[in-house]
Coordinates of N, CA and C in Angstrom, one line a residue:
X1 N -6.6 -102.3 -50.2 CA -7.4 -103.0 -49.3 C -6.7 -103.3 -48.0
X2 N -5.5 -103.6 -48.1 CA -4.7 -103.9 -46.9 C -4.6 -102.6 -46.0
X3 N -4.4 -101.5 -46.6 CA -4.4 -100.2 -45.8 C -5.7 -99.9 -45.2
X4 N -6.8 -100.2 -45.9 CA -8.1 -100.0 -45.3 C -8.4 -100.9 -44.2
X5 N -7.9 -102.2 -44.2 CA -8.1 -103.1 -43.1 C -7.4 -102.7 -41.9
X6 N -6.1 -102.2 -42.1 CA -5.3 -101.8 -41.0 C -5.9 -100.5 -40.3
X7 N -6.5 -99.6 -41.1 CA -7.0 -98.4 -40.5 C -8.3 -98.8 -39.7
X8 N -9.1 -99.7 -40.2 CA -10.3 -100.2 -39.5 C -9.9 -100.8 -38.2
X9 N -8.9 -101.6 -38.2 CA -8.5 -102.3 -36.9 C -7.9 -101.3 -35.9
X10 N -7.2 -100.3 -36.4 CA -6.7 -99.3 -35.4 C -7.8 -98.4 -34.8
X11 N -8.9 -98.3 -35.4 CA -9.9 -97.4 -34.9 C -10.7 -98.1 -33.7
X12 N -10.4 -99.3 -33.5 CA -11.1 -100.1 -32.4 C -10.7 -99.4 -31.0
X13 N -9.6 -98.8 -30.9 CA -9.2 -98.2 -29.6 C -10.0 -97.0 -29.5
X14 N -10.8 -96.9 -28.4 CA -11.6 -95.6 -28.1 C -11.3 -95.1 -26.8
X15 N -11.5 -93.8 -26.6 CA -11.3 -93.0 -25.4 C -12.5 -92.2 -25.2
X16 N -13.1 -92.2 -23.9 CA -14.1 -91.3 -23.6 C -13.7 -90.6 -22.3
X17 N -14.3 -89.4 -22.0 CA -14.1 -88.6 -20.8 C -15.4 -88.0 -20.4
X18 N -15.6 -88.0 -19.1 CA -16.8 -87.4 -18.5 C -16.4 -86.5 -17.3
X19 N -17.3 -85.5 -17.1 CA -17.1 -84.6 -15.9 C -18.2 -85.0 -15.0
X20 N -17.8 -85.4 -13.8 CA -18.8 -85.8 -12.7 C -18.9 -84.7 -11.8
X21 N -20.0 -84.7 -11.0 CA -20.4 -83.7 -10.0 C -20.8 -82.4 -10.6
X22 N -21.0 -81.3 -9.9 CA -21.4 -80.0 -10.4 C -20.6 -78.9 -9.8
X23 N -20.6 -77.8 -10.4 CA -20.0 -76.6 -9.8 C -18.5 -76.5 -10.2
X24 N -17.7 -75.8 -9.5 CA -16.3 -75.5 -9.8 C -15.4 -76.7 -9.5
X25 N -15.8 -77.6 -8.7 CA -15.0 -78.7 -8.3 C -15.6 -80.0 -8.9
X26 N -14.9 -80.6 -9.8 CA -15.4 -81.8 -10.5 C -14.5 -83.0 -10.5
X27 N -14.9 -84.1 -11.0 CA -14.1 -85.2 -11.2 C -14.0 -85.5 -12.6
X28 N -12.8 -85.7 -13.2 CA -12.6 -86.0 -14.6 C -12.4 -87.5 -14.8
X29 N -13.4 -88.2 -15.3 CA -13.3 -89.6 -15.5 C -12.8 -89.9 -16.9
X30 N -11.8 -90.7 -17.1 CA -11.3 -91.1 -18.3 C -11.4 -92.6 -18.6
X31 N -12.0 -93.1 -19.7 CA -12.2 -94.5 -19.9 C -11.6 -94.8 -21.3
X32 N -10.8 -95.9 -21.3 CA -10.2 -96.3 -22.6 C -10.5 -97.8 -22.9
X33 N -10.9 -98.1 -24.1 CA -11.0 -99.5 -24.5 C -10.0 -99.8 -25.7
X34 N -9.1 -100.6 -25.5 CA -8.0 -100.9 -26.4 C -8.5 -101.7 -27.5
X35 N -7.9 -101.5 -28.7 CA -8.3 -102.3 -29.9 C -7.6 -103.6 -29.9
X36 N -6.7 -103.9 -29.1 CA -6.0 -105.2 -29.0 C -5.5 -105.5 -27.6
X37 N -5.2 -106.7 -27.3 CA -4.8 -107.1 -26.0 C -3.4 -106.5 -25.6
X38 N -3.4 -105.9 -24.5 CA -2.1 -105.3 -24.1 C -1.8 -105.7 -22.6
X39 N -1.9 -107.1 -22.4 CA -1.6 -107.6 -21.1 C -0.2 -107.3 -20.7
X40 N 0.0 -106.8 -19.4 CA 1.3 -106.5 -18.9 C 1.8 -105.1 -19.3
X41 N 1.0 -104.3 -20.0 CA 1.4 -102.9 -20.4 C 0.8 -101.9 -19.4
X42 N 1.5 -100.9 -19.2 CA 1.0 -99.7 -18.4 C 0.2 -98.9 -19.4
X43 N -1.0 -98.5 -19.1 CA -1.9 -97.6 -19.9 C -2.0 -96.3 -19.3
X44 N -1.9 -95.2 -20.1 CA -2.1 -93.9 -19.5 C -2.8 -93.0 -20.5
X45 N -3.4 -92.0 -20.0 CA -4.0 -91.0 -20.9 C -3.3 -89.6 -20.6
X46 N -2.8 -89.1 -21.7 CA -2.1 -87.8 -21.6 C -3.0 -86.7 -22.2
X47 N -3.3 -85.7 -21.3 CA -4.2 -84.7 -21.7 C -3.6 -83.3 -21.4
X48 N -4.0 -82.4 -22.2 CA -3.6 -81.0 -22.0 C -4.8 -80.2 -21.4
X49 N -4.6 -79.7 -20.2 CA -5.6 -78.9 -19.6 C -5.5 -77.4 -19.9
X50 N -6.6 -76.8 -20.4 CA -6.4 -75.4 -20.7 C -6.4 -74.5 -19.5
X51 N -6.1 -73.2 -19.6 CA -6.0 -72.3 -18.4 C -7.2 -72.3 -17.6
X52 N -8.4 -72.6 -18.1 CA -9.7 -72.4 -17.4 C -9.8 -73.6 -16.4
X53 N -9.0 -74.6 -16.3 CA -9.2 -75.7 -15.4 C -7.8 -76.2 -14.9
X54 N -7.7 -76.8 -13.8 CA -6.4 -77.2 -13.2 C -6.6 -78.3 -12.3
X55 N -5.5 -79.0 -12.0 CA -5.4 -80.1 -11.0 C -4.6 -79.5 -9.9
X56 N -5.1 -79.7 -8.7 CA -4.4 -79.2 -7.5 C -3.2 -80.2 -7.1
X57 N -2.0 -79.7 -7.2 CA -0.9 -80.7 -7.0 C -0.9 -81.1 -5.5
X58 N -1.3 -80.4 -4.6 CA -1.3 -80.8 -3.2 C -2.4 -81.9 -3.0
X59 N -3.6 -81.7 -3.6 CA -4.6 -82.7 -3.5 C -4.2 -84.0 -4.2
X60 N -3.5 -83.8 -5.4 CA -3.0 -84.9 -6.1 C -2.1 -85.8 -5.3
X61 N -1.2 -85.1 -4.6 CA -0.1 -85.8 -3.8 C -0.8 -86.6 -2.7
X62 N -1.8 -86.0 -2.1 CA -2.6 -86.7 -1.0 C -3.3 -87.9 -1.6
X63 N -3.9 -87.9 -2.7 CA -4.6 -89.0 -3.3 C -3.6 -90.1 -3.6
X64 N -2.4 -89.6 -4.1 CA -1.4 -90.7 -4.5 C -0.8 -91.4 -3.2
X65 N -0.8 -90.6 -2.1 CA -0.3 -91.3 -0.9 C -1.3 -92.4 -0.4
X66 N -2.5 -92.2 -0.7 CA -3.6 -93.2 -0.3 C -3.9 -94.1 -1.5
X67 N -3.1 -94.1 -2.6 CA -3.1 -95.0 -3.7 C -4.5 -94.9 -4.3
X68 N -5.1 -93.7 -4.4 CA -6.4 -93.5 -5.0 C -6.3 -93.0 -6.4
X69 N -5.2 -92.3 -6.7 CA -5.0 -91.8 -8.1 C -3.5 -91.8 -8.4
X70 N -3.2 -92.2 -9.6 CA -1.7 -92.1 -10.0 C -1.6 -91.2 -11.2
X71 N -0.8 -90.2 -11.1 CA -0.7 -89.2 -12.2 C 0.6 -88.5 -12.0
X72 N 1.0 -87.8 -13.2 CA 2.2 -86.9 -13.2 C 1.7 -85.6 -13.8
X73 N 2.0 -84.5 -13.2 CA 1.6 -83.2 -13.6 C 2.8 -82.4 -14.0
X74 N 2.6 -81.6 -15.1 CA 3.7 -80.8 -15.7 C 3.0 -79.4 -15.9
X75 N 3.6 -78.3 -15.3 CA 4.6 -78.3 -14.3 C 4.0 -78.8 -12.9
X76 N 4.8 -79.1 -12.0 CA 4.3 -79.7 -10.7 C 4.1 -78.5 -9.7
X77 N 4.4 -77.3 -10.1 CA 4.2 -76.1 -9.2 C 3.2 -75.3 -9.9
X78 N 2.0 -75.1 -9.2 CA 0.8 -74.4 -9.9 C 0.3 -73.3 -8.9
X79 N -0.1 -72.1 -9.5 CA -0.7 -71.2 -8.7 C -2.2 -71.5 -8.7
X80 N -2.8 -72.1 -7.6 CA -4.2 -72.5 -7.6 C -5.1 -71.4 -7.5
X81 N -4.6 -70.2 -7.1 CA -5.4 -69.0 -6.9 C -5.6 -68.1 -8.1
X82 N -4.7 -68.4 -9.1 CA -4.7 -67.5 -10.3 C -6.0 -67.6 -11.1
X83 N -6.6 -66.5 -11.7 CA -7.7 -66.6 -12.5 C -7.3 -67.2 -13.8
X84 N -8.3 -67.5 -14.7 CA -8.1 -68.1 -16.0 C -7.2 -67.2 -16.9
X85 N -7.3 -65.9 -16.9 CA -6.6 -65.1 -17.8 C -5.1 -64.9 -17.4
X86 N -4.7 -65.4 -16.1 CA -3.3 -65.3 -15.7 C -2.7 -66.7 -15.6
X87 N -3.5 -67.7 -16.0 CA -2.9 -69.1 -15.9 C -2.4 -69.6 -17.2
X88 N -1.9 -70.8 -17.2 CA -1.4 -71.4 -18.5 C -1.8 -72.8 -18.5
X89 N -1.5 -73.5 -19.7 CA -1.9 -74.8 -19.9 C -1.1 -75.7 -19.0
X90 N -1.7 -76.9 -18.6 CA -1.1 -77.9 -17.9 C -1.1 -79.2 -18.6
X91 N 0.0 -80.0 -18.4 CA 0.0 -81.3 -19.1 C -0.1 -82.4 -18.0
X92 N -1.1 -83.3 -18.1 CA -1.4 -84.3 -17.1 C -1.3 -85.6 -17.7
X93 N -0.5 -86.5 -17.1 CA -0.3 -87.8 -17.5 C -1.1 -88.8 -16.4
X94 N -2.2 -89.3 -16.8 CA -3.0 -90.0 -15.8 C -2.9 -91.6 -16.1
X95 N -2.4 -92.3 -15.1 CA -2.2 -93.7 -15.2 C -3.5 -94.4 -15.0
X96 N -4.0 -95.3 -15.9 CA -5.3 -95.9 -15.9 C -5.2 -97.3 -15.2
X97 N -6.2 -97.7 -14.6 CA -6.3 -99.0 -13.9 C -7.2 -99.9 -14.8
X98 N -6.9 -101.2 -14.8 CA -7.8 -102.2 -15.5 C -9.2 -102.2 -15.0
X99 N -10.2 -102.3 -15.9 CA -11.6 -102.4 -15.5 C -12.0 -103.9 -15.4
X100 N -12.4 -104.3 -14.2 CA -12.7 -105.7 -14.0 C -13.8 -106.3 -14.9
X101 N -14.6 -105.4 -15.4 CA -15.7 -105.8 -16.3 C -15.4 -106.0 -17.8
X102 N -14.1 -105.6 -18.2 CA -13.8 -105.7 -19.5 C -12.2 -105.9 -19.6
X103 N -11.7 -107.0 -20.3 CA -10.3 -107.3 -20.2 C -9.5 -106.2 -21.0
X104 N -10.1 -105.5 -21.9 CA -9.3 -104.5 -22.7 C -9.6 -103.1 -22.3
X105 N -10.3 -102.9 -21.1 CA -10.8 -101.6 -20.7 C -10.0 -101.1 -19.5
X106 N -9.8 -99.8 -19.5 CA -9.0 -99.2 -18.4 C -9.7 -97.9 -18.0
X107 N -9.5 -97.4 -16.8 CA -10.2 -96.2 -16.4 C -9.5 -95.6 -15.2
X108 N -9.8 -94.3 -15.0 CA -9.2 -93.6 -13.8 C -9.9 -92.2 -13.8
X109 N -9.9 -91.7 -12.6 CA -10.5 -90.3 -12.4 C -9.6 -89.4 -11.6
X110 N -9.7 -88.1 -11.8 CA -8.8 -87.2 -11.1 C -9.7 -85.9 -10.9
X111 N -9.5 -85.4 -9.6 CA -10.2 -84.1 -9.3 C -9.7 -82.9 -10.1
X112 N -10.6 -82.2 -10.7 CA -10.2 -80.9 -11.5 C -11.0 -79.8 -10.9
X113 N -10.5 -78.6 -11.1 CA -11.1 -77.4 -10.5 C -11.2 -76.3 -11.6
X114 N -12.3 -75.6 -11.7 CA -12.4 -74.5 -12.7 C -11.9 -73.3 -12.1
X115 N -11.3 -72.4 -12.9 CA -10.7 -71.1 -12.4 C -11.8 -70.0 -12.6
X116 N -11.6 -69.0 -12.0 CA -12.5 -67.8 -12.2 C -12.1 -67.1 -13.5
X117 N -13.2 -66.7 -14.2 CA -13.0 -66.0 -15.5 C -13.3 -64.6 -15.4
X118 N -12.9 -63.9 -16.4 CA -13.3 -62.4 -16.5 C -14.8 -62.3 -16.8
X119 N -15.4 -61.2 -16.2 CA -16.8 -61.0 -16.5 C -17.1 -61.0 -18.0
X120 N -18.2 -61.5 -18.4 CA -18.5 -61.5 -19.9 C -19.6 -60.6 -20.1
X121 N -19.9 -60.3 -21.4 CA -21.0 -59.4 -21.9 C -22.1 -60.3 -22.6
X122 N -23.2 -60.2 -22.0 CA -24.4 -60.9 -22.8 C -24.5 -62.4 -22.4
X123 N -23.6 -62.9 -21.6 CA -23.7 -64.4 -21.3 C -23.2 -64.6 -19.8
X124 N -23.8 -65.6 -19.2 CA -23.5 -65.8 -17.7 C -22.5 -67.0 -17.6
X125 N -21.9 -67.5 -18.7 CA -21.0 -68.6 -18.5 C -19.9 -68.5 -19.6
X126 N -18.8 -69.1 -19.2 CA -17.7 -69.3 -20.2 C -17.5 -70.8 -20.5
X127 N -17.1 -71.1 -21.6 CA -16.9 -72.4 -22.0 C -15.4 -72.8 -22.0
X128 N -15.1 -74.0 -21.3 CA -13.7 -74.5 -21.2 C -13.7 -75.8 -22.0
X129 N -12.9 -75.9 -23.0 CA -12.9 -77.0 -23.9 C -11.8 -78.0 -23.4
X130 N -12.1 -79.1 -23.2 CA -11.2 -80.2 -22.9 C -11.0 -81.1 -24.1
X131 N -9.8 -81.1 -24.8 CA -9.6 -82.0 -25.9 C -9.5 -83.4 -25.5
X132 N -9.7 -84.3 -26.4 CA -9.6 -85.7 -26.1 C -8.2 -86.2 -25.8
X133 N -8.1 -86.9 -24.7 CA -6.7 -87.4 -24.3 C -6.0 -88.2 -25.4
X134 N -4.7 -88.3 -25.3 CA -3.9 -89.2 -26.1 C -3.7 -90.5 -25.3
X135 N -4.0 -91.6 -26.0 CA -3.8 -92.9 -25.2 C -2.3 -93.4 -25.4
X136 N -1.7 -93.7 -24.3 CA -0.3 -94.1 -24.3 C -0.2 -95.5 -23.7
X137 N 0.7 -96.4 -24.2 CA 1.1 -97.6 -23.7 C 2.6 -97.8 -23.4
X138 N 3.0 -98.4 -22.4 CA 4.3 -98.7 -22.0 C 4.4 -100.2 -21.8
X139 N 5.0 -100.9 -22.8 CA 5.0 -102.4 -22.6 C 6.4 -102.9 -22.5
X140 N 6.8 -103.6 -21.4 CA 8.1 -104.2 -21.2 C 8.3 -105.6 -21.9
X141 N 7.2 -106.3 -22.0 CA 7.3 -107.7 -22.4 C 6.3 -108.0 -23.5
X142 N 5.5 -107.0 -24.0 CA 4.5 -107.3 -25.0 C 4.9 -106.6 -26.3
X143 N 4.5 -107.1 -27.4 CA 4.8 -106.5 -28.7 C 3.5 -105.8 -29.2
X144 N 3.6 -104.6 -29.5 CA 2.4 -103.9 -30.1 C 2.5 -103.8 -31.7
X145 N 1.3 -103.7 -32.2 CA 1.2 -103.7 -33.7 C 1.8 -102.3 -34.2
X146 N 2.8 -102.5 -35.1 CA 3.4 -101.2 -35.6 C 2.4 -100.4 -36.4
X147 N 1.3 -101.0 -37.0 CA 0.4 -100.3 -37.8 C -0.5 -99.4 -36.9
X148 N -0.6 -99.7 -35.6 CA -1.6 -99.0 -34.8 C -0.9 -98.2 -33.7
X149 N 0.4 -98.4 -33.5 CA 1.1 -97.7 -32.4 C 2.5 -97.3 -32.8
X150 N 2.9 -96.1 -32.4 CA 4.2 -95.5 -32.7 C 4.9 -95.0 -31.5
X151 N 6.2 -94.9 -31.4 CA 6.9 -94.4 -30.3 C 6.4 -92.9 -30.0
X152 N 6.2 -92.6 -28.8 CA 5.8 -91.3 -28.4 C 6.9 -90.6 -27.5
X153 N 7.0 -89.3 -27.7 CA 8.0 -88.6 -27.0 C 7.5 -88.1 -25.6
X154 N 7.5 -89.1 -24.7 CA 7.0 -88.8 -23.3 C 8.1 -89.1 -22.4
X155 N 8.6 -88.1 -21.7 CA 9.8 -88.3 -20.8 C 9.3 -88.6 -19.3
X156 N 8.8 -89.7 -19.1 CA 8.3 -90.1 -17.8 C 8.3 -91.7 -17.7
X157 N 8.5 -92.2 -16.5 CA 8.5 -93.7 -16.3 C 7.1 -94.3 -16.5
X158 N 7.1 -95.6 -16.4 CA 5.9 -96.4 -16.7 C 4.8 -96.3 -15.6
X159 N 5.2 -95.8 -14.5 CA 4.3 -95.6 -13.4 C 4.7 -94.4 -12.5
X160 N 3.8 -93.9 -11.7 CA 4.1 -92.7 -10.9 C 5.0 -93.0 -9.8
X161 N 5.2 -94.3 -9.4 CA 6.2 -94.6 -8.3 C 7.4 -95.4 -8.8
X162 N 7.8 -95.2 -10.1 CA 8.9 -95.9 -10.7 C 9.8 -94.8 -11.3
X163 N 11.1 -94.9 -11.1 CA 12.0 -93.9 -11.6 C 12.8 -94.4 -12.9
X164 N 12.6 -95.6 -13.3 CA 13.4 -96.1 -14.5 C 12.7 -95.6 -15.7
X165 N 13.5 -95.4 -16.8 CA 13.0 -94.8 -18.0 C 12.1 -95.9 -18.7
X166 N 11.3 -95.3 -19.6 CA 10.3 -96.2 -20.3 C 10.0 -95.6 -21.7
X167 N 9.8 -96.5 -22.6 CA 9.4 -96.1 -24.0 C 7.9 -96.2 -24.1
X168 N 7.3 -95.1 -24.2 CA 5.8 -95.1 -24.4 C 5.4 -95.1 -25.9
X169 N 4.3 -95.6 -26.2 CA 3.8 -95.7 -27.6 C 2.3 -95.0 -27.5
X170 N 2.0 -94.4 -28.6 CA 0.8 -93.8 -28.8 C 0.0 -94.3 -30.0
X171 N -1.3 -94.1 -30.0 CA -2.1 -94.6 -31.2 C -2.0 -93.6 -32.3
X172 N -2.0 -94.2 -33.5 CA -2.0 -93.3 -34.7 C -3.4 -92.8 -35.1
X173 N -4.5 -93.4 -34.6 CA -5.8 -93.0 -35.0 C -6.3 -91.9 -34.1
X174 N -7.4 -91.3 -34.5 CA -8.0 -90.3 -33.6 C -9.1 -91.0 -32.7
X175 N -9.2 -90.5 -31.5 CA -10.2 -91.1 -30.5 C -11.6 -90.9 -31.0
X176 N -12.5 -91.6 -30.4 CA -13.9 -91.6 -30.8 C -14.6 -90.3 -30.5
X177 N -14.3 -89.8 -29.3 CA -14.8 -88.5 -28.9 C -13.8 -87.4 -28.8
X178 N -14.1 -86.3 -29.4 CA -13.0 -85.3 -29.6 C -12.8 -84.4 -28.4
X179 N -13.9 -83.9 -27.9 CA -13.7 -82.9 -26.8 C -14.8 -82.8 -25.8
X180 N -14.6 -82.2 -24.7 CA -15.6 -82.1 -23.7 C -15.8 -80.6 -23.3
X181 N -16.9 -80.2 -23.0 CA -17.2 -78.8 -22.7 C -17.5 -78.6 -21.2
X182 N -16.8 -77.7 -20.5 CA -17.1 -77.4 -19.1 C -17.7 -75.9 -19.1
X183 N -18.9 -75.8 -18.6 CA -19.5 -74.5 -18.5 C -19.2 -73.8 -17.1
X184 N -18.6 -72.7 -17.1 CA -18.2 -72.0 -15.9 C -19.0 -70.7 -15.7
X185 N -19.7 -70.6 -14.6 CA -20.4 -69.3 -14.4 C -19.5 -68.1 -14.3
X186 N -19.9 -67.0 -14.9 CA -19.1 -65.8 -14.8 C -20.1 -64.5 -14.6
X187 N -19.5 -63.5 -14.1 CA -20.3 -62.3 -13.9 C -20.6 -61.6 -15.3
X188 N -21.6 -60.7 -15.2 CA -21.9 -59.8 -16.4 C -21.3 -58.5 -16.3
X189 N -20.6 -58.0 -17.4 CA -19.9 -56.8 -17.3 C -21.0 -55.6 -17.1
X190 N -22.1 -55.7 -17.5 CA -23.1 -54.6 -17.3 C -23.5 -54.5 -15.8
X191 N -23.1 -55.4 -15.0 CA -23.4 -55.3 -13.5 C -22.2 -54.8 -12.8
X192 N -21.1 -54.4 -13.5 CA -19.9 -53.9 -12.8 C -20.2 -52.7 -11.9
X193 N -20.9 -51.7 -12.4 CA -21.2 -50.5 -11.6 C -22.0 -50.9 -10.3
X194 N -23.0 -51.8 -10.4 CA -23.9 -52.1 -9.4 C -23.1 -52.9 -8.3
X195 N -22.2 -53.9 -8.8 CA -21.4 -54.6 -7.9 C -20.4 -53.8 -7.1
X196 N -19.7 -52.9 -7.8 CA -18.8 -51.9 -7.1 C -19.5 -51.1 -6.1
X197 N -20.8 -50.6 -6.4 CA -21.4 -49.7 -5.5 C -21.8 -50.5 -4.3
X198 N -22.4 -51.7 -4.5 CA -22.8 -52.5 -3.3 C -21.7 -53.0 -2.5
X199 N -20.5 -53.3 -3.1 CA -19.3 -53.6 -2.4 C -18.8 -52.5 -1.5
X200 N -18.7 -51.3 -2.0 CA -18.3 -50.2 -1.3 C -19.2 -49.9 -0.2
X201 N -20.5 -49.9 -0.4 CA -21.5 -49.7 0.6 C -21.4 -50.7 1.7
X202 N -21.3 -52.0 1.4 CA -21.2 -53.0 2.5 C -19.9 -52.9 3.3
X203 N -18.8 -52.5 2.5 CA -17.5 -52.3 3.2 C -17.6 -51.2 4.2
X204 N -18.2 -50.0 3.7 CA -18.3 -48.9 4.6 C -19.2 -49.2 5.8
X205 N -20.3 -49.9 5.6 CA -21.2 -50.2 6.7 C -20.5 -51.1 7.7
X206 N -19.9 -52.1 7.2 CA -19.2 -53.1 8.2 C -18.1 -52.4 8.9
X207 N -17.3 -51.5 8.3 CA -16.2 -50.8 8.9 C -16.8 -49.9 10.0
X208 N -17.9 -49.2 9.7 CA -18.6 -48.4 10.6 C -19.1 -49.1 11.9
X209 N -19.7 -50.3 11.7 CA -20.1 -51.1 12.8 C -19.0 -51.6 13.7
X210 N -17.9 -52.0 13.0 CA -16.7 -52.4 13.8 C -16.1 -51.2 14.6
X211 N -16.0 -50.1 14.0 CA -15.6 -48.9 14.7 C -16.4 -48.5 15.8
X212 N -17.7 -48.5 15.6 CA -18.6 -48.2 16.7 C -18.5 -49.2 17.8
X213 N -18.4 -50.4 17.6 CA -18.3 -51.4 18.6 C -17.0 -51.3 19.4
X214 N -15.9 -50.9 18.7 CA -14.6 -50.7 19.3 C -14.7 -49.5 20.2
X215 N -15.3 -48.4 19.7 CA -15.4 -47.2 20.6 C -16.3 -47.5 21.9
X216 N -17.3 -48.3 21.7 CA -18.2 -48.5 22.8 C -17.7 -49.5 23.8
X217 N -17.1 -50.6 23.3 CA -16.7 -51.6 24.3 C -15.2 -51.8 24.5
X218 N -14.5 -51.0 23.7 CA -13.0 -51.2 23.8 C -12.4 -50.5 24.9
X219 N -11.3 -50.9 25.4 CA -10.6 -50.3 26.5 C -9.3 -49.7 26.0
X220 N -9.1 -48.4 26.0 CA -8.0 -47.7 25.5 C -7.2 -47.1 26.6
X221 N -5.9 -47.2 26.6 CA -5.1 -46.7 27.6 C -5.1 -45.1 27.6

């Protein structure tokens, strides 16, 4: 009975995530409601981004300069032009801000971008699965329940602008919502021949027009 009560109490912490806007450029919103009071603690969401989606480190740096978003990205050097099949996973630690409408609620948003995928056969979209984030707490003066929280192996300070070490803790339970789907438009393989033919025709026509204009209006020594 004691074990059952502890598990029920630990399930109170929930995490949800939403993709805002449309198209290839979205905002990922993360919301956390803690199962217990964690006043004075830093709250963060650690998420692993699959190759089909990325955070632009230059955009992130600009947002942090204006104090709009606080996050740490691993690795911090990313090829933003690489397609999905040449990219790799990213690890994002997003620092959450208190929600004024709820004493145990925290939230934060970060811009994310979908990568181009290979053409598919029989479908016009690819699915990018975003797993549920891991909720992390860093408490300097508060005591967390050992039944619900355990030390986490996270090598980063308690905030994005602090260099001192910190002991993070993670929840032992599973979040309420497991994953999020991002649908990315892709080309159809059966259209490859048509696309190549139209591309070559357009390139040849434009090159011919440029050459004709150069010969007609150009001044050659």
